Short mmCIF file of C-alpha atoms and ligand atoms in Angstrom, two decimals:
data_model
loop_
_atom_site.label_atom_id
_atom_site.label_comp_id
_atom_site.label_asym_id
_atom_site.label_seq_id
_atom_site.Cartn_x
_atom_site.Cartn_y
_atom_site.Cartn_z
CA MET A 1 -0.90 6.35 10.20
CA ILE A 2 -2.74 4.37 12.85
CA ASP A 3 -5.07 1.63 11.61
CA GLU A 4 -8.35 0.47 13.11
CA TYR A 5 -6.50 -1.88 15.48
CA GLY A 6 -4.13 0.78 16.79
CA ARG A 7 -1.14 -0.33 14.73
CA ALA A 8 1.20 2.40 13.50
CA ILE A 9 1.90 1.84 9.79
CA ASP A 10 5.31 3.29 8.93
CA TYR A 11 6.80 0.75 6.52
CA ILE A 12 6.02 -0.11 2.91
CA ARG A 13 7.39 -2.80 0.64
CA ILE A 14 7.36 -1.56 -2.93
CA SER A 15 7.64 -4.16 -5.67
CA ILE A 16 9.17 -2.55 -8.73
CA THR A 17 8.97 -5.49 -11.12
CA ASP A 18 7.32 -8.87 -11.47
CA ARG A 19 10.32 -10.19 -13.42
CA CYS A 20 13.08 -12.30 -11.96
CA ASN A 21 16.31 -13.91 -13.09
CA LEU A 22 15.84 -16.93 -10.78
CA ARG A 23 13.02 -19.45 -10.51
CA CYS A 24 12.96 -20.44 -6.83
CA THR A 25 10.73 -23.49 -6.63
CA TYR A 26 8.58 -22.12 -3.78
CA CYS A 27 8.11 -18.75 -5.47
CA MET A 28 7.93 -19.07 -9.26
CA PRO A 29 7.05 -21.85 -11.69
CA GLU A 30 9.83 -23.11 -13.96
CA GLU A 31 8.39 -21.36 -17.01
CA GLY A 32 8.04 -18.09 -15.07
CA VAL A 33 4.76 -16.25 -14.66
CA GLU A 34 3.06 -14.41 -17.46
CA THR A 35 4.83 -11.07 -17.33
CA VAL A 36 2.86 -7.89 -17.09
CA PRO A 37 3.38 -5.51 -20.05
CA HIS A 38 5.78 -2.69 -19.11
CA ALA A 39 3.01 -0.14 -19.59
CA GLU A 40 1.09 -1.74 -16.71
CA ILE A 41 4.01 -1.40 -14.29
CA LEU A 42 4.22 1.84 -12.31
CA THR A 43 6.83 4.23 -13.68
CA TYR A 44 9.51 5.63 -11.37
CA ASP A 45 7.76 8.99 -11.50
CA GLU A 46 4.55 7.36 -10.32
CA ILE A 47 6.37 5.50 -7.55
CA GLY A 48 8.10 8.75 -6.55
CA ARG A 49 4.80 10.61 -6.37
CA LEU A 50 3.22 7.85 -4.28
CA ALA A 51 6.27 7.82 -1.98
CA GLU A 52 5.69 11.51 -1.23
CA ILE A 53 2.05 10.86 -0.43
CA PHE A 54 2.92 7.83 1.72
CA ALA A 55 5.53 9.90 3.56
CA SER A 56 2.92 12.57 4.28
CA LEU A 57 0.85 9.81 5.92
CA GLY A 58 3.68 8.65 8.18
CA ILE A 59 5.50 6.04 6.12
CA ARG A 60 9.19 6.32 7.08
CA LYS A 61 10.79 3.19 5.65
CA ILE A 62 10.71 1.74 2.17
CA LYS A 63 11.90 -1.70 1.10
CA LEU A 64 12.33 -2.25 -2.63
CA THR A 65 11.42 -5.73 -3.74
CA GLY A 66 10.15 -7.65 -6.77
CA GLY A 67 10.46 -10.07 -8.61
CA GLU A 68 14.09 -9.18 -8.57
CA PRO A 69 14.36 -5.40 -8.06
CA LEU A 70 17.92 -5.21 -9.41
CA VAL A 71 16.82 -6.40 -12.86
CA ARG A 72 14.78 -3.25 -13.47
CA LYS A 73 16.72 -0.60 -15.36
CA GLY A 74 17.28 2.65 -13.52
CA VAL A 75 16.79 1.19 -10.04
CA ILE A 76 19.73 3.22 -8.73
CA GLU A 77 18.03 6.44 -9.84
CA LEU A 78 14.91 5.31 -8.03
CA VAL A 79 16.87 4.72 -4.82
CA LYS A 80 18.27 8.26 -5.08
CA LYS A 81 14.81 9.71 -5.72
CA LEU A 82 13.30 7.89 -2.73
CA LYS A 83 16.23 8.83 -0.49
CA GLY A 84 15.53 12.46 -1.37
CA THR A 85 11.85 12.23 -0.40
CA ASP A 86 10.97 14.33 2.64
CA GLY A 87 9.98 12.15 5.56
CA ILE A 88 11.52 8.93 4.22
CA GLU A 89 14.21 7.84 6.66
CA GLN A 90 15.30 4.52 5.22
CA VAL A 91 15.41 2.91 1.81
CA THR A 92 16.49 -0.72 1.74
CA ILE A 93 16.33 -3.51 -0.82
CA THR A 94 15.81 -7.25 -0.87
CA THR A 95 17.66 -9.07 -3.63
CA ASN A 96 18.67 -12.53 -4.76
CA GLY A 97 22.18 -11.15 -5.22
CA MET A 98 22.60 -12.18 -8.86
CA THR A 99 23.72 -8.74 -10.02
CA LEU A 100 24.73 -7.34 -6.66
CA GLU A 101 28.45 -7.48 -7.39
CA ALA A 102 27.95 -5.21 -10.40
CA GLN A 103 25.55 -2.82 -8.67
CA MET A 104 26.79 -2.63 -5.08
CA GLU A 105 29.03 0.41 -5.54
CA GLU A 106 26.22 2.39 -7.16
CA LEU A 107 23.73 1.29 -4.53
CA ALA A 108 26.12 2.46 -1.83
CA LYS A 109 26.64 5.80 -3.56
CA ALA A 110 22.87 6.20 -3.93
CA GLY A 111 22.65 5.92 -0.14
CA ILE A 112 20.96 2.53 0.30
CA ASP A 113 20.40 1.92 4.02
CA GLY A 114 20.40 -1.87 4.08
CA ILE A 115 20.56 -4.99 1.95
CA ASN A 116 18.65 -8.20 2.49
CA LEU A 117 20.19 -11.04 0.53
CA SER A 118 18.00 -14.08 -0.04
CA LEU A 119 20.16 -17.18 0.16
CA ASP A 120 18.63 -20.54 0.97
CA THR A 121 21.66 -22.81 1.02
CA LEU A 122 25.45 -22.77 0.84
CA ASP A 123 25.55 -25.95 -1.24
CA SER A 124 25.91 -24.94 -4.88
CA ARG A 125 24.21 -28.06 -6.22
CA VAL A 126 21.23 -27.65 -3.93
CA PHE A 127 21.20 -23.93 -4.78
CA THR A 128 20.79 -24.89 -8.45
CA LYS A 129 17.99 -27.28 -7.54
CA ILE A 130 16.15 -24.61 -5.53
CA THR A 131 16.62 -21.68 -7.93
CA ARG A 132 16.69 -23.69 -11.20
CA ARG A 133 19.71 -21.63 -12.21
CA GLN A 134 23.41 -22.40 -11.98
CA CYS A 135 24.66 -19.21 -10.43
CA PHE A 136 25.71 -19.84 -6.85
CA GLU A 137 29.12 -18.22 -7.46
CA GLU A 138 27.56 -15.00 -8.79
CA VAL A 139 25.43 -14.74 -5.68
CA MET A 140 28.43 -15.36 -3.40
CA ARG A 141 30.33 -12.63 -5.23
CA GLY A 142 27.36 -10.38 -4.56
CA PHE A 143 27.53 -11.36 -0.89
CA ARG A 144 31.21 -10.43 -0.74
CA ALA A 145 30.57 -7.14 -2.54
CA ALA A 146 27.93 -6.27 0.08
CA LEU A 147 30.33 -7.27 2.88
CA SER A 148 32.88 -4.83 1.51
CA HIS A 149 30.51 -2.07 2.67
CA PRO A 150 30.39 -2.66 6.41
CA GLU A 151 28.59 0.66 6.86
CA ILE A 152 25.53 -0.84 5.11
CA PRO A 153 23.75 -3.45 7.25
CA LEU A 154 23.48 -6.81 5.51
CA LYS A 155 20.99 -9.52 6.41
CA ILE A 156 20.76 -12.99 4.95
CA ASN A 157 17.26 -14.44 4.55
CA CYS A 158 16.77 -18.18 4.22
CA VAL A 159 13.50 -20.02 3.71
CA PRO A 160 13.92 -23.54 5.11
CA MET A 161 12.19 -25.95 2.75
CA GLY A 162 12.69 -29.24 4.52
CA ILE A 163 14.60 -30.69 1.56
CA SER A 164 17.65 -32.85 1.83
CA GLY A 165 20.98 -31.12 1.44
CA GLN A 166 19.72 -27.60 2.15
CA ASN A 167 21.60 -27.72 5.46
CA VAL A 168 20.12 -24.52 6.80
CA ALA A 169 22.42 -24.62 9.84
CA ASP A 170 25.40 -23.89 7.54
CA LEU A 171 23.94 -20.45 6.87
CA ALA A 172 24.09 -19.62 10.57
CA GLY A 173 27.85 -20.01 10.19
CA LEU A 174 27.79 -16.78 8.16
CA ALA A 175 26.63 -14.90 11.26
CA LYS A 176 29.51 -16.48 13.14
CA ASN A 177 32.17 -15.55 10.61
CA TYR A 178 30.86 -12.20 9.34
CA PRO A 179 29.02 -9.20 10.78
CA VAL A 180 25.66 -10.20 9.29
CA HIS A 181 22.36 -11.29 10.78
CA VAL A 182 20.96 -14.53 9.38
CA ARG A 183 17.20 -14.95 9.46
CA TYR A 184 15.06 -18.00 8.86
CA ILE A 185 11.73 -17.20 7.26
CA GLU A 186 8.94 -19.69 7.74
CA MET A 187 7.51 -20.91 4.44
CA MET A 188 4.16 -19.22 3.89
CA PRO A 189 1.30 -21.02 2.13
CA ILE A 190 1.14 -18.48 -0.68
CA GLY A 191 1.43 -19.48 -4.34
CA LEU A 192 3.88 -22.35 -4.73
CA GLY A 193 4.80 -22.13 -1.06
CA LYS A 194 1.66 -24.19 -0.38
CA GLN A 195 3.46 -27.28 -1.68
CA PHE A 196 6.06 -27.21 1.09
CA ASP A 197 5.93 -27.97 4.76
CA PHE A 198 7.25 -25.31 7.00
CA CYS A 199 10.15 -26.24 9.27
CA SER A 200 9.54 -25.15 12.82
CA GLU A 201 11.67 -22.57 14.55
CA ASP A 202 12.13 -24.94 17.48
CA SER A 203 13.60 -27.68 15.30
CA ILE A 204 16.05 -25.26 13.64
CA LEU A 205 17.09 -23.81 17.01
CA GLU A 206 17.70 -27.33 18.31
CA GLU A 207 19.94 -28.04 15.33
CA LEU A 208 21.82 -24.76 15.78
CA LYS A 209 22.31 -25.48 19.47
CA GLY A 210 23.80 -28.89 18.68
CA ARG A 211 26.18 -27.30 16.23
CA PHE A 212 27.03 -23.90 17.72
CA GLY A 213 26.24 -24.26 21.43
CA GLU A 214 23.98 -22.35 23.79
CA TYR A 215 22.05 -19.27 22.76
CA GLN A 216 20.18 -16.50 24.46
CA VAL A 217 17.07 -14.59 23.51
CA CYS A 218 18.14 -11.18 22.25
CA GLU A 219 16.16 -8.57 24.18
CA GLU A 220 17.38 -5.64 22.08
CA LYS A 221 14.94 -4.65 19.29
CA LEU A 222 16.69 -5.04 15.93
CA GLY A 223 15.30 -3.75 12.64
CA ASN A 224 11.81 -2.62 11.63
CA GLY A 225 10.06 -5.86 11.26
CA PRO A 226 8.63 -8.97 12.76
CA ALA A 227 11.90 -10.89 13.25
CA HIS A 228 12.96 -11.92 16.73
CA TYR A 229 16.58 -12.72 17.40
CA TYR A 230 18.91 -14.99 19.36
CA SER A 231 22.56 -14.47 20.28
CA PHE A 232 25.08 -17.29 20.02
CA VAL A 233 28.39 -17.08 21.85
CA GLY A 234 31.23 -16.02 19.56
CA PHE A 235 28.93 -14.89 16.73
CA GLN A 236 29.37 -11.49 15.08
CA GLY A 237 25.76 -11.34 13.93
CA LYS A 238 22.47 -12.55 15.40
CA ILE A 239 20.20 -15.37 14.32
CA GLY A 240 16.65 -14.28 13.58
CA PHE A 241 13.34 -15.93 12.85
CA ILE A 242 10.35 -14.61 10.99
CA SER A 243 7.75 -17.14 11.91
CA ALA A 244 4.46 -15.88 10.50
CA LEU A 245 2.60 -19.10 11.23
CA SER A 246 4.07 -20.49 14.42
CA HIS A 247 4.70 -17.11 16.09
CA LYS A 248 1.97 -14.96 14.56
CA PHE A 249 2.93 -11.26 14.72
CA CYS A 250 -0.06 -9.61 13.06
CA SER A 251 -0.96 -7.63 16.19
CA SER A 252 2.22 -5.60 15.74
CA CYS A 253 2.24 -5.49 11.94
CA ASN A 254 3.56 -2.11 10.76
CA ARG A 255 3.51 -2.61 6.99
CA VAL A 256 1.65 -2.39 3.73
CA ARG A 257 2.71 -3.45 0.23
CA LEU A 258 2.57 -1.84 -3.17
CA THR A 259 2.62 -4.25 -6.12
CA SER A 260 4.48 -3.40 -9.29
CA GLN A 261 1.09 -2.73 -10.90
CA GLY A 262 0.18 -0.19 -8.29
CA PHE A 263 -2.18 -2.15 -6.04
CA LEU A 264 -1.85 -1.22 -2.37
CA LYS A 265 -2.09 -4.48 -0.43
CA THR A 266 -2.75 -4.11 3.25
CA CYS A 267 -2.19 -7.74 4.32
CA LEU A 268 0.04 -10.38 2.76
CA GLN A 269 -2.68 -13.01 2.79
CA TYR A 270 -5.54 -11.13 1.19
CA ASP A 271 -6.26 -9.32 -2.05
CA ILE A 272 -7.75 -6.49 0.05
CA GLY A 273 -6.53 -2.96 -0.64
CA THR A 274 -6.92 -0.34 -3.32
CA ASP A 275 -5.83 0.19 -6.92
CA LEU A 276 -3.65 3.30 -6.88
CA LYS A 277 -2.65 3.02 -10.53
CA VAL A 278 -6.23 3.66 -11.61
CA LEU A 279 -6.20 6.85 -9.53
CA LEU A 280 -2.74 7.94 -10.69
CA ARG A 281 -3.57 7.43 -14.35
CA GLY A 282 -7.09 8.80 -14.01
CA GLY A 283 -5.71 12.20 -13.05
CA ALA A 284 -6.62 12.03 -9.34
CA SER A 285 -5.22 14.75 -7.08
CA ASP A 286 -2.75 13.99 -4.28
CA GLU A 287 -5.63 14.63 -1.86
CA THR A 288 -7.82 11.97 -3.47
CA ILE A 289 -4.98 9.45 -3.52
CA ARG A 290 -4.17 10.23 0.11
CA ASP A 291 -7.81 9.62 1.09
CA ALA A 292 -7.86 6.30 -0.80
CA ILE A 293 -4.68 5.17 0.99
CA GLN A 294 -6.08 6.20 4.34
CA ASP A 295 -9.34 4.31 3.74
CA ALA A 296 -7.44 1.19 2.66
CA ILE A 297 -5.16 1.29 5.70
CA LEU A 298 -8.14 1.77 8.00
CA GLN A 299 -9.54 -1.47 6.59
CA LYS A 300 -6.29 -3.40 7.00
CA PRO A 301 -7.30 -6.88 8.24
CA SER A 302 -6.54 -7.69 11.87
CA GLY A 303 -4.40 -10.61 10.80
CA HIS A 304 -3.81 -13.54 8.49
CA GLN A 305 -5.58 -16.85 8.79
CA PHE A 306 -3.06 -19.02 7.01
CA THR A 307 -3.77 -21.91 9.30
CA GLU A 308 -7.54 -21.80 8.70
CA LYS A 309 -9.59 -23.07 5.81
CA THR A 310 -11.18 -19.73 4.83
CA LYS A 311 -10.51 -18.73 1.24
CA GLU A 312 -12.51 -15.49 1.12
CA HIS A 313 -10.36 -12.76 -0.45
CA GLY A 314 -7.43 -15.22 -0.34
CA GLU A 315 -4.35 -14.16 -2.29
CA MET A 316 -4.15 -16.00 -5.62
CA HIS A 317 -0.87 -14.50 -6.79
CA MET A 318 2.65 -15.90 -6.62
CA MET A 319 5.01 -14.43 -4.06
CA SER A 320 7.16 -13.04 -6.90
CA GLN A 321 4.16 -10.90 -7.88
CA ILE A 322 3.64 -9.66 -4.33
CA GLY A 323 7.21 -9.01 -3.26
CA GLY A 324 7.42 -11.19 -0.15
N1 SAM B 401 13.89 -11.50 -5.58
C1 SAM B 401 14.09 -10.84 -4.34
C2 SAM B 401 14.59 -11.80 -3.28
O1 SAM B 401 14.56 -13.01 -3.52
O2 SAM B 401 15.00 -11.31 -2.23
C3 SAM B 401 12.86 -10.11 -3.81
C4 SAM B 401 11.52 -10.77 -3.97
S1 SAM B 401 11.29 -12.27 -3.07
C5 SAM B 401 9.58 -12.64 -3.43
C6 SAM B 401 11.29 -11.71 -1.40
C7 SAM B 401 11.44 -12.77 -0.35
O3 SAM B 401 10.26 -13.58 -0.31
C8 SAM B 401 12.60 -13.73 -0.55
O4 SAM B 401 13.42 -13.73 0.61
C9 SAM B 401 11.94 -15.08 -0.71
O5 SAM B 401 12.72 -16.12 -0.20
C10 SAM B 401 10.65 -14.89 0.06
N2 SAM B 401 9.58 -15.81 -0.29
C11 SAM B 401 9.12 -16.14 -1.52
N3 SAM B 401 8.10 -17.04 -1.43
C12 SAM B 401 7.93 -17.30 -0.11
C13 SAM B 401 7.02 -18.12 0.64
N4 SAM B 401 6.09 -18.88 0.07
N5 SAM B 401 7.12 -18.10 2.00
C14 SAM B 401 8.04 -17.32 2.62
N6 SAM B 401 8.91 -16.52 1.97
C15 SAM B 401 8.86 -16.51 0.62
FE1 SF4 B 402 12.95 -14.54 -7.79
FE2 SF4 B 402 13.10 -13.76 -5.23
FE3 SF4 B 402 11.09 -15.33 -6.07
FE4 SF4 B 402 13.52 -16.37 -5.97
S1 SF4 B 402 12.34 -15.61 -4.22
S2 SF4 B 402 12.07 -16.56 -7.71
S3 SF4 B 402 14.77 -14.65 -6.47
S4 SF4 B 402 11.44 -13.27 -6.69
#
């Protein structure tokens, strides 16, 4: 579907749960967020039906997210269902890796097309400080399980927080030693992220240059999203940046988001969109739901204004409730 600003929307992030087994300080409060009753979360049948409608409107790629998507029971069945949806070309997942070791084989068999592993540091003590859980080894086992499937692209996502000991440059070493892309995601002022300063791409690149030597801008287009990449000599993977504030990419935004409660969000910053659960559960026809999606996408905002003071329609939820 083409929106009012001429952008082709072919990618959706579907959050399948608001629950998580970590408590990353920039994403969730220590006590967690008030969980939504299960009855308020879209069922897999509802998600499957919406996926068919989205596919009929030109959505080709689905990313499963959360909360932590791998904590929801039956996620493998959902992957299979989505993979079997006409028109859907790619189903990928973003995970904190906690249960990846146990689920990787099944994900591979289900046909997952890519894994994004969120990993903010390679220092286990700092990892515990960031996630409030002592489970660095579990996550690294998940990383190795994903690596054992070289046919499934693996990306590491790190959010630099500007805290001592995070040593974000260490993560780039993973792209040197393994066939994985490592991406640095600028902290966005959403939910608890507002409490942190974002670390600039330029400062991280400078650090990487000091440690790993010269780099070149990667001209080749990699992936579906807003990341841009650099090549370092001798690296197996690339180094990417998703810099929503310092390198705003809204003019080429290709995505929408579906929350676990069935709200179609058309821009990360705003609560603008449409409540699809009300339609699904009110007995609406596919036609009516399709029209509602089309209307919402037509009204997709031209871009975020994170760096401005405006609060109108500002997103009040935590990132764990939106799906990143
Ligand atoms: N639990 C899964 C995970 O961690 O990959 C999926 C959900 S999580 C909300 C998705 C991504 O959003 C993670 O990579 C996380 O680091 C990122 N994220 C959370 N809060 C953020 C913020 N304020 N700014 C930028 N990225 C954020
Ligand atoms: Fe959970 Fe992912 Fe948020 Fe961390 S970033 S608290 S793993 S949802």
